[in-house]
Amino acid sequence: MTRACPSCGDPLDDRTTTCPSCGAVVGTEVVWECPDCGRIHQKHAPPCSRCGAPTLDRTYPEYDLSDVSRTVRYRDVLEPEYLVVGVIVIVLLAAGVLGAVGVIDLPGATGPTGPTSLDAPGHHDAFAGHETSRIETVWLWGLSDRRERLGRPDLGRSDTLDRFATVFAHAAVIGDHRPTATVEPRDALPSTTPAECERIRLYDARVDRADLTDRSSPGSIASDLTLDVESDRSAPETADATLAGIHVHVGPEGALYVSVATC
């Protein structure tokens, strides 16, 4: 015997408990209805207990389906509410992929600023009573003066190049004090570079505290911070550059680790 789904009207057999067309939950139990007064009887035991009719009709109980959850069918995804949710999910996934590969910047994610340092021992607070940030500024002033005397253009300071310099200064500190540590500076570099940069040049130096003969001012300290420059490379004073960044890190034993980036 077949019956109709009370939700969508599709035919069902006696053994079906869930409509395959709409997902509605339906029962399998049989009840007996009086054709005259409509009274429902749980058993087939005519006559009707209400009106005395001599016959009862076999039927199925009706259910209130308004609060019954149903499964989502493949056809449902074409309905407007499912289409909207699908578009939102696709957009979010696309944004996540593009953010991961650096095509777009996501709030709170690693973007142009990137990680700014490695976990290096020591600090970037002060040296001999002078803020290291002040020592950095004065050193760059001196570099600009030396470039001007050589007829080279002045250098603007770049936050991004500061971060490049920070990463490589920290890598040098870790190399000296944690020789067994595995350090890959490139993993911590900013994900983008200034538009003006075609090539970034990096310079560094380690200056022991004892080699700083005059520590009375940031200028006197900066004047003793001489970078190590290989013979086949241009010094920062003569390099073809317009931007610079610097980081001065105080190592655990008091030596200064200096790293400069130009482009």
XYZ file of N, CA, C and O in Angstrom, residues 23-217:
780
model
N 12.923 14.727 2.689
C 13.596 14.511 3.958
C 12.677 14.564 5.159
O 13.144 14.468 6.306
N 11.386 14.726 4.956
C 10.457 14.799 6.078
C 10.403 13.476 6.822
O 10.479 12.400 6.223
N 10.306 13.569 8.151
C 10.191 12.374 8.982
C 8.723 11.966 9.032
O 7.857 12.753 9.420
N 8.438 10.741 8.633
C 7.055 10.241 8.628
C 7.011 8.924 9.377
O 8.019 8.225 9.517
N 5.862 8.567 9.872
C 5.718 7.339 10.649
C 5.307 6.169 9.782
O 4.950 6.311 8.623
N 5.362 4.987 10.364
C 4.926 3.780 9.655
C 3.705 3.150 10.322
O 3.132 2.202 9.788
N 3.327 3.643 11.509
C 2.219 3.014 12.190
C 0.892 3.290 11.471
O 0.729 4.335 10.856
N 0.003 2.345 11.558
C -1.316 2.448 10.923
C -2.353 2.781 11.980
O -2.313 2.256 13.097
N -3.279 3.655 11.640
C -4.432 3.940 12.494
C -5.698 3.751 11.659
O -5.648 3.637 10.433
N -6.831 3.714 12.349
C -8.104 3.440 11.681
C -9.041 4.601 11.947
O -9.257 5.008 13.092
N -9.577 5.177 10.842
C -10.399 6.373 10.942
C -11.846 6.068 10.550
O -12.096 5.391 9.538
N -12.762 6.619 11.323
C -14.180 6.454 10.996
C -14.528 7.360 9.816
O -14.256 8.569 9.873
N -15.099 6.820 8.727
C -15.415 7.644 7.563
C -16.571 8.609 7.803
O -16.732 9.562 7.050
N -17.338 8.372 8.874
C -18.474 9.242 9.133
C -18.134 10.397 10.077
O -18.404 11.560 9.775
N -17.529 10.091 11.223
C -17.257 11.165 12.209
C -15.790 11.539 12.306
O -15.440 12.520 12.963
N -14.863 10.754 11.692
C -13.444 11.070 11.699
C -12.693 10.642 12.929
O -11.505 10.946 13.069
N -13.337 9.922 13.837
C -12.651 9.490 15.051
C -11.535 8.504 14.690
O -11.696 7.617 13.842
N -10.373 8.674 15.346
C -9.219 7.810 15.106
C -9.227 6.668 16.113
O -9.371 6.890 17.325
N -9.053 5.453 15.597
C -8.970 4.262 16.444
C -7.599 3.625 16.270
O -7.084 3.523 15.153
N -6.982 3.212 17.346
C -5.672 2.596 17.273
C -5.739 1.175 16.736
O -4.760 0.677 16.182
N -6.857 0.520 16.860
C -7.008 -0.849 16.375
C -8.203 -0.924 15.435
O -9.148 -0.145 15.522
N -8.133 -1.929 14.546
C -9.261 -2.166 13.642
C -10.316 -2.982 14.397
O -10.301 -4.223 14.380
N -11.227 -2.265 15.063
C -12.256 -2.933 15.877
C -13.590 -2.213 15.687
O -14.072 -1.475 16.557
N -14.175 -2.321 14.446
C -15.479 -1.703 14.218
C -16.553 -2.349 15.134
O -16.342 -3.468 15.617
N -17.631 -1.645 15.373
C -18.031 -0.352 14.814
C -17.318 0.802 15.511
O -16.632 0.620 16.510
N -17.517 2.038 14.976
C -16.900 3.241 15.551
C -17.403 3.435 16.971
O -18.604 3.363 17.252
N -16.464 3.711 17.874
C -16.833 3.870 19.273
C -17.577 5.176 19.541
O -18.145 5.353 20.608
N -17.530 6.073 18.554
C -18.213 7.345 18.763
C -19.607 7.341 18.142
O -20.604 7.677 18.796
N -19.667 6.989 16.822
C -20.946 7.118 16.118
C -21.587 5.790 15.750
O -22.726 5.756 15.259
N -20.833 4.700 15.929
C -21.385 3.401 15.612
C -21.300 2.999 14.171
O -21.907 1.992 13.764
N -20.561 3.743 13.329
C -20.442 3.383 11.918
C -19.871 1.976 11.807
O -18.956 1.597 12.555
N -20.335 1.189 10.861
C -19.948 -0.228 10.819
C -18.560 -0.484 10.249
O -18.010 -1.570 10.409
N -17.935 0.522 9.577
C -16.615 0.281 8.975
C -15.630 1.357 9.419
O -16.010 2.485 9.755
N -14.341 0.993 9.371
C -13.249 1.921 9.664
C -12.262 1.881 8.498
O -12.000 0.812 7.926
N -11.699 3.009 8.145
C -10.743 3.095 7.026
C -9.310 3.128 7.547
O -8.991 3.832 8.514
N -8.468 2.372 6.869
C -7.042 2.350 7.224
C -6.398 3.663 6.790
O -6.574 4.123 5.660
N -5.577 4.280 7.642
C -4.898 5.529 7.312
C -3.642 5.655 8.164
O -3.317 4.777 8.965
N -2.938 6.767 7.975
C -1.701 7.029 8.718
C -1.831 8.364 9.436
O -2.457 9.301 8.928
N -1.220 8.469 10.600
C -1.343 9.740 11.336
C -0.597 10.859 10.619
O 0.406 10.630 9.936
N -1.073 12.078 10.767
C -0.395 13.244 10.228
C 0.521 13.822 11.296
O 0.220 13.778 12.493
N 1.659 14.400 10.859
C 2.661 14.943 11.775
C 2.810 16.429 11.549
O 2.658 16.938 10.430
N 3.114 17.126 12.635
C 3.450 18.547 12.517
C 4.913 18.636 12.123
O 5.809 18.382 12.935
N 5.161 18.956 10.876
C 6.535 18.968 10.347
C 7.212 20.325 10.446
O 8.338 20.495 9.986
N 6.564 21.308 11.045
C 7.129 22.665 11.071
C 8.400 22.737 11.888
O 9.262 23.566 11.627
N 8.567 21.872 12.900
C 9.739 21.933 13.765
C 10.687 20.768 13.526
O 11.592 20.524 14.311
N 10.459 20.017 12.465
C 11.285 18.843 12.199
C 12.389 19.209 11.217
O 12.117 19.736 10.134
N 13.646 18.992 11.621
C 14.776 19.267 10.731
C 14.837 18.196 9.665
O 14.557 17.025 9.910
N 15.193 18.592 8.479
C 15.336 17.633 7.404
C 16.730 17.749 6.804
O 17.402 18.767 6.941
N 17.135 16.717 6.143
C 18.455 16.719 5.530
C 18.455 17.610 4.295
O 17.425 17.868 3.691
N 19.646 18.089 3.937
C 19.794 18.937 2.762
C 20.025 18.066 1.547
O 20.937 17.241 1.523
N 19.169 18.242 0.554
C 19.303 17.472 -0.681
C 20.169 18.249 -1.677
O 20.361 19.451 -1.540
N 20.637 17.554 -2.683
C 21.491 18.240 -3.661
C 20.728 19.334 -4.381
O 21.288 20.341 -4.782
N 19.407 19.180 -4.515
C 18.634 20.217 -5.186
C 18.494 21.474 -4.322
O 18.267 22.564 -4.820
N 18.648 21.301 -2.995
C 18.492 22.456 -2.108
C 19.566 23.503 -2.337
O 19.362 24.674 -2.045
N 20.758 23.105 -2.805
C 21.850 24.071 -2.947
C 21.551 25.105 -4.020
O 22.244 26.115 -4.125
N 20.514 24.866 -4.808
C 20.132 25.850 -5.814
C 19.171 26.890 -5.271
O 18.857 27.856 -5.952
N 18.724 26.702 -4.018
C 17.830 27.673 -3.420
C 18.633 28.908 -3.000
O 19.820 28.814 -2.663
N 18.012 30.092 -2.991
C 18.748 31.349 -2.751
C 19.566 31.357 -1.472
O 20.711 31.803 -1.462
N 18.974 30.848 -0.362
C 19.721 30.942 0.891
C 20.987 30.098 0.870
O 22.029 30.477 1.414
N 20.940 28.933 0.185
C 22.132 28.100 0.084
C 23.150 28.709 -0.874
O 24.357 28.601 -0.669
N 22.676 29.353 -1.932
C 23.589 30.003 -2.870
C 24.363 31.121 -2.190
O 25.571 31.290 -2.405
N 23.695 31.924 -1.340
C 24.362 33.027 -0.631
C 25.446 32.490 0.283
O 26.582 32.983 0.312
N 25.107 31.443 1.054
C 26.100 30.849 1.959
C 27.277 30.296 1.166
O 28.450 30.462 1.545
N 26.994 29.661 0.028
C 28.072 29.107 -0.784
C 29.015 30.165 -1.308
O 30.234 29.992 -1.301
N 28.457 31.292 -1.757
C 29.294 32.390 -2.263
C 30.178 32.933 -1.158
O 31.366 33.209 -1.359
N 29.621 33.101 0.055
C 30.406 33.630 1.180
C 31.559 32.690 1.508
O 32.703 33.122 1.725
N 31.288 31.391 1.538
C 32.337 30.418 1.849
C 33.446 30.466 0.800
O 34.637 30.446 1.122
N 33.061 30.548 -0.483
C 34.061 30.587 -1.555
C 34.926 31.840 -1.448
O 36.152 31.788 -1.607
N 34.294 33.002 -1.155
C 35.048 34.252 -1.029
C 36.038 34.167 0.117
O 37.201 34.583 0.004
N 35.598 33.616 1.270
C 36.495 33.516 2.426
C 37.659 32.576 2.137
O 38.800 32.856 2.510
N 37.370 31.462 1.480
C 38.454 30.533 1.144
C 39.445 31.167 0.178
O 40.661 31.022 0.326
N 38.927 31.891 -0.812
C 39.816 32.555 -1.765
C 40.682 33.599 -1.091
O 41.879 33.723 -1.362
N 40.072 34.367 -0.162
C 40.848 35.380 0.558
C 41.938 34.745 1.404
O 43.051 35.256 1.491
N 41.619 33.606 2.017
C 42.629 32.920 2.818
C 43.800 32.446 1.988
O 44.955 32.581 2.379
N 43.509 31.897 0.809
C 44.582 31.423 -0.066
C 45.435 32.581 -0.564
O 46.672 32.526 -0.541
N 44.783 33.667 -1.010
C 45.538 34.811 -1.519
C 46.353 35.470 -0.416
O 47.465 35.947 -0.654
N 45.807 35.505 0.805
C 46.571 36.065 1.917
C 47.774 35.213 2.261
O 48.840 35.716 2.592
N 47.594 33.886 2.170
C 48.705 32.989 2.512
C 49.868 33.119 1.555
O 51.026 32.972 1.957
N 49.575 33.382 0.287
C 50.664 33.500 -0.698
C 51.141 34.937 -0.864
O 52.004 35.214 -1.682
N 50.551 35.869 -0.073
C 51.040 37.241 -0.090
C 50.467 38.121 -1.164
O 50.948 39.225 -1.380
N 49.406 37.656 -1.886
C 48.817 38.495 -2.924
C 48.025 39.636 -2.315
O 48.031 40.751 -2.806
N 47.311 39.343 -1.216
C 46.574 40.376 -0.502
C 46.963 40.321 0.960
O 47.519 39.331 1.431
N 46.667 41.403 1.688
C 46.972 41.467 3.108
C 45.699 41.213 3.892
O 44.643 41.789 3.612
N 45.776 40.347 4.886
C 44.641 40.050 5.734
C 44.860 40.681 7.101
O 45.957 40.637 7.644
N 43.797 41.282 7.712
C 43.942 41.864 9.045
C 44.420 40.813 10.030
O 43.875 39.714 10.101
N 45.453 41.153 10.787
C 45.962 40.245 11.790
C 46.894 39.179 11.256
O 47.422 38.375 12.010
N 47.090 39.143 9.952
C 47.975 38.144 9.363
C 49.312 38.773 9.040
O 49.481 39.989 9.039
N 50.282 37.911 8.770
C 51.598 38.399 8.403
C 51.523 39.057 7.040
O 51.235 38.419 6.051
N 51.779 40.349 6.959
C 51.680 41.091 5.715
C 52.988 41.744 5.400
O 54.056 41.202 5.666
N 52.953 42.985 4.862
C 54.184 43.655 4.487
C 55.136 43.850 5.654
O 56.336 43.891 5.474
N 54.589 44.005 6.865
C 55.474 44.204 8.001
C 56.198 42.911 8.335
O 57.360 42.906 8.683
N 55.475 41.789 8.252
C 56.091 40.503 8.500
C 56.558 40.347 9.931
O 56.428 41.243 10.756
N 57.093 39.184 10.285
C 57.727 39.022 11.588
C 58.900 39.984 11.682
O 59.601 40.215 10.710
N 59.106 40.571 12.828
C 60.131 41.602 12.938
C 61.427 41.102 13.562
O 62.400 41.837 13.595
N 61.467 39.898 14.081
C 62.699 39.469 14.722
C 62.695 37.970 14.922
O 61.678 37.300 14.795
N 63.892 37.468 15.235
C 64.042 36.115 15.720
C 64.178 36.201 17.234
O 64.301 37.286 17.799
N 64.149 35.071 17.874
C 64.240 35.058 19.339
C 65.711 35.093 19.743
O 66.314 34.075 20.067
N 66.288 36.280 19.720
C 67.718 36.422 20.000
C 67.944 36.829 21.453
O 67.188 37.637 22.002
N 68.994 36.307 22.087
C 69.325 36.758 23.439
C 69.850 38.188 23.412
O 70.292 38.684 22.382
N 69.804 38.843 24.544
C 70.206 40.241 24.610
C 68.998 41.150 24.556
O 67.872 40.735 24.845
N 69.202 42.400 24.127
C 68.080 43.345 24.126
C 68.341 44.487 23.149
O 69.419 44.624 22.576
N 67.322 45.320 22.990
C 67.384 46.484 22.109
C 66.925 47.719 22.883
O 66.226 48.572 22.371
N 67.339 47.783 24.124
C 66.866 48.868 24.994
C 67.853 50.032 25.048
O 67.602 51.107 24.522
N 68.969 49.817 25.715
C 69.944 50.904 25.897
C 71.340 50.311 26.027
O 71.512 49.137 26.387
N 72.319 51.146 25.714
C 73.725 50.754 25.841
C 74.475 51.926 26.443
O 74.405 53.048 25.939
N 75.196 51.645 27.525
C 75.971 52.686 28.226
C 75.096 53.890 28.564
O 75.550 55.034 28.502
N 73.846 53.627 28.915
C 72.946 54.707 29.304
C 72.292 55.436 28.146
O 71.581 56.421 28.366
N 72.503 54.983 26.917
C 71.930 55.653 25.745
C 70.983 54.688 25.020
O 71.303 53.514 24.840
N 69.838 55.179 24.608
C 68.879 54.342 23.894
C 69.489 53.866 22.572
O 70.085 54.655 21.822
N 69.328 52.589 22.307
C 69.888 52.064 21.059
C 69.203 52.692 19.841
O 69.833 52.849 18.788
N 67.939 53.055 19.971
C 67.258 53.699 18.847
C 67.899 55.042 18.505
O 67.975 55.434 17.332
N 68.389 55.743 19.533
C 69.077 57.014 19.298
C 70.434 56.769 18.631
O 70.835 57.524 17.726
N 71.116 55.727 19.050
C 72.394 55.383 18.423
C 72.181 55.062 16.940
O 72.965 55.485 16.078
N 71.118 54.349 16.633
C 70.803 54.029 15.239
C 70.585 55.299 14.413
O 71.121 55.439 13.307
N 69.789 56.214 14.969
C 69.488 57.449 14.243
C 70.749 58.254 13.964
O 70.973 58.742 12.842
N 71.599 58.400 14.971
C 72.830 59.170 14.810
C 73.760 58.493 13.812
O 74.436 59.168 13.015
N 73.819 57.163 13.827
C 74.673 56.463 12.867
C 74.207 56.743 11.443
O 75.033 56.974 10.551
N 72.902 56.715 11.190
C 72.396 57.004 9.850
C 72.667 58.454 9.450
O 72.926 58.739 8.273
N 72.612 59.381 10.418
C 72.971 60.770 10.101
C 74.410 60.831 9.610
O 74.721 61.522 8.631
N 75.302 60.126 10.315
C 76.711 60.109 9.909
C 76.887 59.499 8.532
O 77.697 59.983 7.727
N 76.134 58.445 8.235
C 76.218 57.836 6.911
C 75.782 58.825 5.837
O 76.426 58.941 4.780
N 74.712 59.563 6.090
C 74.250 60.558 5.121
C 75.296 61.640 4.907
O 75.519 62.096 3.769
N 75.961 62.061 5.976
C 77.013 63.075 5.845
C 78.157 62.551 4.985
O 78.687 63.277 4.124
N 78.569 61.323 5.209
C 79.673 60.759 4.443
C 79.283 60.593 2.970
O 80.112 60.840 2.077
N 78.045 60.211 2.714
C 77.577 60.079 1.332
C 77.524 61.449 0.648
O 77.872 61.578 -0.535
N 77.104 62.459 1.391
C 77.025 63.807 0.806
C 78.402 64.289 0.376
O 78.561 64.898 -0.690
N 79.414 64.005 1.191
C 80.774 64.429 0.845
C 81.290 63.699 -0.401
O 82.152 64.211 -1.111
N 80.740 62.519 -0.652
C 81.144 61.755 -1.836
C 80.238 62.006 -3.026
O 80.382 61.369 -4.078
N 79.298 62.921 -2.854
C 78.386 63.240 -3.948
C 77.291 62.217 -4.164
O 76.690 62.171 -5.246
N 77.008 61.416 -3.164
C 75.967 60.409 -3.278
C 74.656 60.946 -2.694
O 74.660 61.793 -1.789
N 73.502 60.496 -3.180
C 72.228 61.009 -2.674
C 71.974 60.610 -1.226
O 72.483 59.594 -0.746
N 71.177 61.444 -0.553
C 70.812 61.170 0.834
C 69.962 59.910 0.910
O 69.300 59.518 -0.052
N 69.947 59.270 2.065
C 69.174 58.052 2.272
C 67.989 58.334 3.186
O 68.151 58.896 4.277
N 66.809 57.942 2.736
C 65.645 57.992 3.607
C 65.570 56.715 4.424
O 65.996 55.647 3.986
N 65.010 56.820 5.625
C 64.914 55.629 6.463
C 63.627 54.861 6.150
O 62.558 55.455 6.013
N 63.733 53.553 6.060
C 62.616 52.697 5.708
C 62.304 51.749 6.855
O 63.193 51.042 7.356
N 61.047 51.727 7.295
C 60.638 50.795 8.344
C 60.867 49.343 7.913
O 61.289 48.506 8.712
N 60.557 49.053 6.655
C 60.726 47.682 6.172
C 62.195 47.276 6.172
O 62.540 46.158 6.575
N 63.079 48.175 5.759
C 64.510 47.844 5.789
C 65.019 47.755 7.225
O 65.955 46.987 7.508
N 64.403 48.515 8.145
C 64.733 48.341 9.563
C 64.460 46.906 9.995
O 65.223 46.301 10.756
N 63.361 46.346 9.498
C 62.997 44.980 9.879
C 63.951 43.961 9.250
O 64.275 42.943 9.864
N 64.362 44.226 8.023
C 65.381 43.355 7.414
C 66.643 43.369 8.280
O 67.224 42.313 8.565
N 67.082 44.561 8.654
C 68.292 44.676 9.465
C 68.116 43.978 10.813
O 69.043 43.324 11.315
N 66.934 44.092 11.404
C 66.670 43.458 12.694
C 66.824 41.948 12.603
O 67.461 41.315 13.455
N 66.253 41.355 11.572
C 66.309 39.903 11.429
C 67.749 39.421 11.324
O 68.150 38.455 11.991
N 68.578 40.088 10.521
C 69.945 39.621 10.331
C 70.841 39.938 11.527
O 71.776 39.190 11.817
N 70.554 41.021 12.247
C 71.298 41.272 13.485
C 70.996 40.185 14.507
O 71.896 39.663 15.181
N 69.724 39.819 14.632
C 69.351 38.765 15.573
C 69.939 37.420 15.162
O 70.339 36.623 16.014
N 69.992 37.160 13.868
C 70.585 35.908 13.402
C 72.060 35.829 13.788
O 72.563 34.758 14.163
N 72.760 36.963 13.713
C 74.180 36.983 14.095
C 74.344 36.708 15.588
O 75.258 35.975 16.003
N 73.456 37.292 16.398
C 73.526 37.063 17.851
C 73.287 35.592 18.157
O 74.017 34.974 18.953
N 72.283 35.008 17.534
C 71.974 33.596 17.769
C 73.136 32.723 17.313
O 73.504 31.750 17.982
N 73.743 33.059 16.188
C 74.881 32.280 15.702
C 76.032 32.263 16.683
O 76.738 31.259 16.809
N 76.257 33.383 17.393
C 77.361 33.455 18.354
C 77.033 32.769 19.674
O 77.932 32.205 20.324
N 75.777 32.822 20.099
C 75.433 32.371 21.451
C 74.609 31.091 21.485
O 74.464 30.488 22.550
N 74.089 30.680 20.355
C 73.371 29.405 20.294
C 73.831 28.654 19.045
O 73.090 28.496 18.083
N 75.076 28.200 19.044
C 75.653 27.624 17.823
C 74.931 26.380 17.330
O 75.035 26.040 16.148
N 74.195 25.695 18.205
C 73.496 24.486 17.771
C 72.090 24.787 17.256
O 71.406 23.885 16.753
N 71.663 26.023 17.383
C 70.312 26.379 16.945
C 70.241 26.443 15.423
O 71.192 26.850 14.757
N 69.106 26.032 14.892
C 68.867 26.127 13.452
C 68.144 27.435 13.176
O 67.019 27.643 13.629
N 68.797 28.328 12.451
C 68.238 29.651 12.196
C 68.119 29.860 10.696
O 69.085 29.664 9.963
N 66.950 30.241 10.244
C 66.747 30.566 8.838
C 66.173 31.976 8.765
O 64.953 32.169 8.877
N 67.027 32.993 8.623
C 66.545 34.377 8.639
C 65.457 34.656 7.619
O 64.547 35.450 7.877
N 65.529 34.010 6.472
C 64.562 34.315 5.411
C 63.133 33.999 5.835
O 62.181 34.592 5.327
N 62.968 33.058 6.774
C 61.621 32.734 7.239
C 61.007 33.856 8.057
O 59.790 33.896 8.242
N 61.846 34.753 8.574
C 61.344 35.840 9.408
C 61.353 37.189 8.713
O 60.972 38.191 9.303
N 61.784 37.228 7.444
C 61.867 38.501 6.731
C 60.480 39.022 6.375
O 59.540 38.245 6.210
N 60.339 40.337 6.228
C 59.073 40.885 5.725
C 58.717 40.272 4.381
O 59.590 39.941 3.584
N 57.417 40.116 4.132
C 56.977 39.441 2.911
C 57.033 40.343 1.685
O 56.947 39.863 0.563
N 57.178 41.657 1.883
C 57.305 42.566 0.747
C 58.451 43.531 1.000
O 58.901 43.699 2.124
N 58.919 44.176 -0.054
C 59.978 45.169 0.043
C 59.472 46.488 -0.510
O 58.484 46.529 -1.240
N 60.124 47.599 -0.156
C 59.709 48.892 -0.714
C 59.728 48.874 -2.232
O 60.548 48.194 -2.856
N 58.816 49.627 -2.836
C 58.697 49.641 -4.297
C 59.990 50.113 -4.964
O 60.293 49.729 -6.093
N 60.755 50.949 -4.267
C 61.986 51.492 -4.844
C 63.116 50.464 -4.907
O 64.138 50.679 -5.551
N 62.943 49.340 -4.214
C 64.048 48.394 -4.057
C 64.053 47.338 -5.152
O 63.083 46.600 -5.316
N 65.132 47.292 -5.900
C 65.364 46.184 -6.819
C 66.296 45.159 -6.186
O 66.198 43.968 -6.458
N 67.177 45.656 -5.329
C 68.117 44.765 -4.658
C 68.431 45.333 -3.289
O 68.701 46.537 -3.153
N 68.400 44.503 -2.269
C 68.700 44.933 -0.902
C 70.104 44.457 -0.546
O 70.428 43.269 -0.702
N 70.923 45.395 -0.089
C 72.276 45.063 0.357
C 72.299 45.073 1.887
O 71.755 45.987 2.502
N 72.950 44.074 2.451
C 73.016 43.945 3.908
C 74.465 44.025 4.365
O 75.355 43.423 3.763
N 74.682 44.786 5.429
C 76.002 44.940 6.046
C 75.848 44.692 7.541
O 74.801 45.002 8.123
N 76.891 44.160 8.147
C 76.799 43.959 9.595
C 78.170 44.064 10.237
O 79.202 44.128 9.563
N 78.144 44.079 11.556
C 79.390 44.145 12.323
C 79.092 43.763 13.763
O 77.960 43.916 14.239
N 80.113 43.235 14.418
C 80.054 42.962 15.854
C 81.167 43.760 16.507
O 82.339 43.600 16.169
N 80.805 44.663 17.404
C 81.783 45.538 18.053
C 81.774 45.250 19.546
O 80.752 45.427 20.221
N 82.923 44.788 20.069
C 83.014 44.496 21.498
C 82.962 45.777 22.316
O 83.424 46.841 21.874
N 82.459 45.650 23.512
C 82.340 46.815 24.391
C 83.696 47.461 24.633
O 83.817 48.689 24.665
N 84.726 46.625 24.761
C 86.060 47.160 25.042
C 86.604 47.983 23.884
O 87.495 48.834 24.080
N 86.106 47.755 22.693
C 86.595 48.485 21.530
C 85.944 49.854 21.382
O 86.349 50.636 20.503
N 84.939 50.128 22.178
C 84.278 51.431 22.132
C 84.988 52.352 23.119
O 84.714 52.352 24.320
N 85.896 53.121 22.607
C 86.752 53.935 23.475
C 86.006 55.057 24.160
O 86.367 55.474 25.263
N 84.973 55.576 23.537
C 84.224 56.686 24.115
C 82.742 56.337 24.083
O 82.150 56.219 23.004
N 82.173 56.164 25.259
C 80.754 55.809 25.343
C 79.936 56.924 25.985
O 78.874 56.696 26.526
N 80.420 58.153 25.858
C 79.775 59.272 26.555
C 78.524 59.779 25.856
O 77.702 60.463 26.462
N 78.345 59.461 24.566
C 77.193 59.980 23.830
C 76.828 59.018 22.711
O 77.654 58.209 22.277
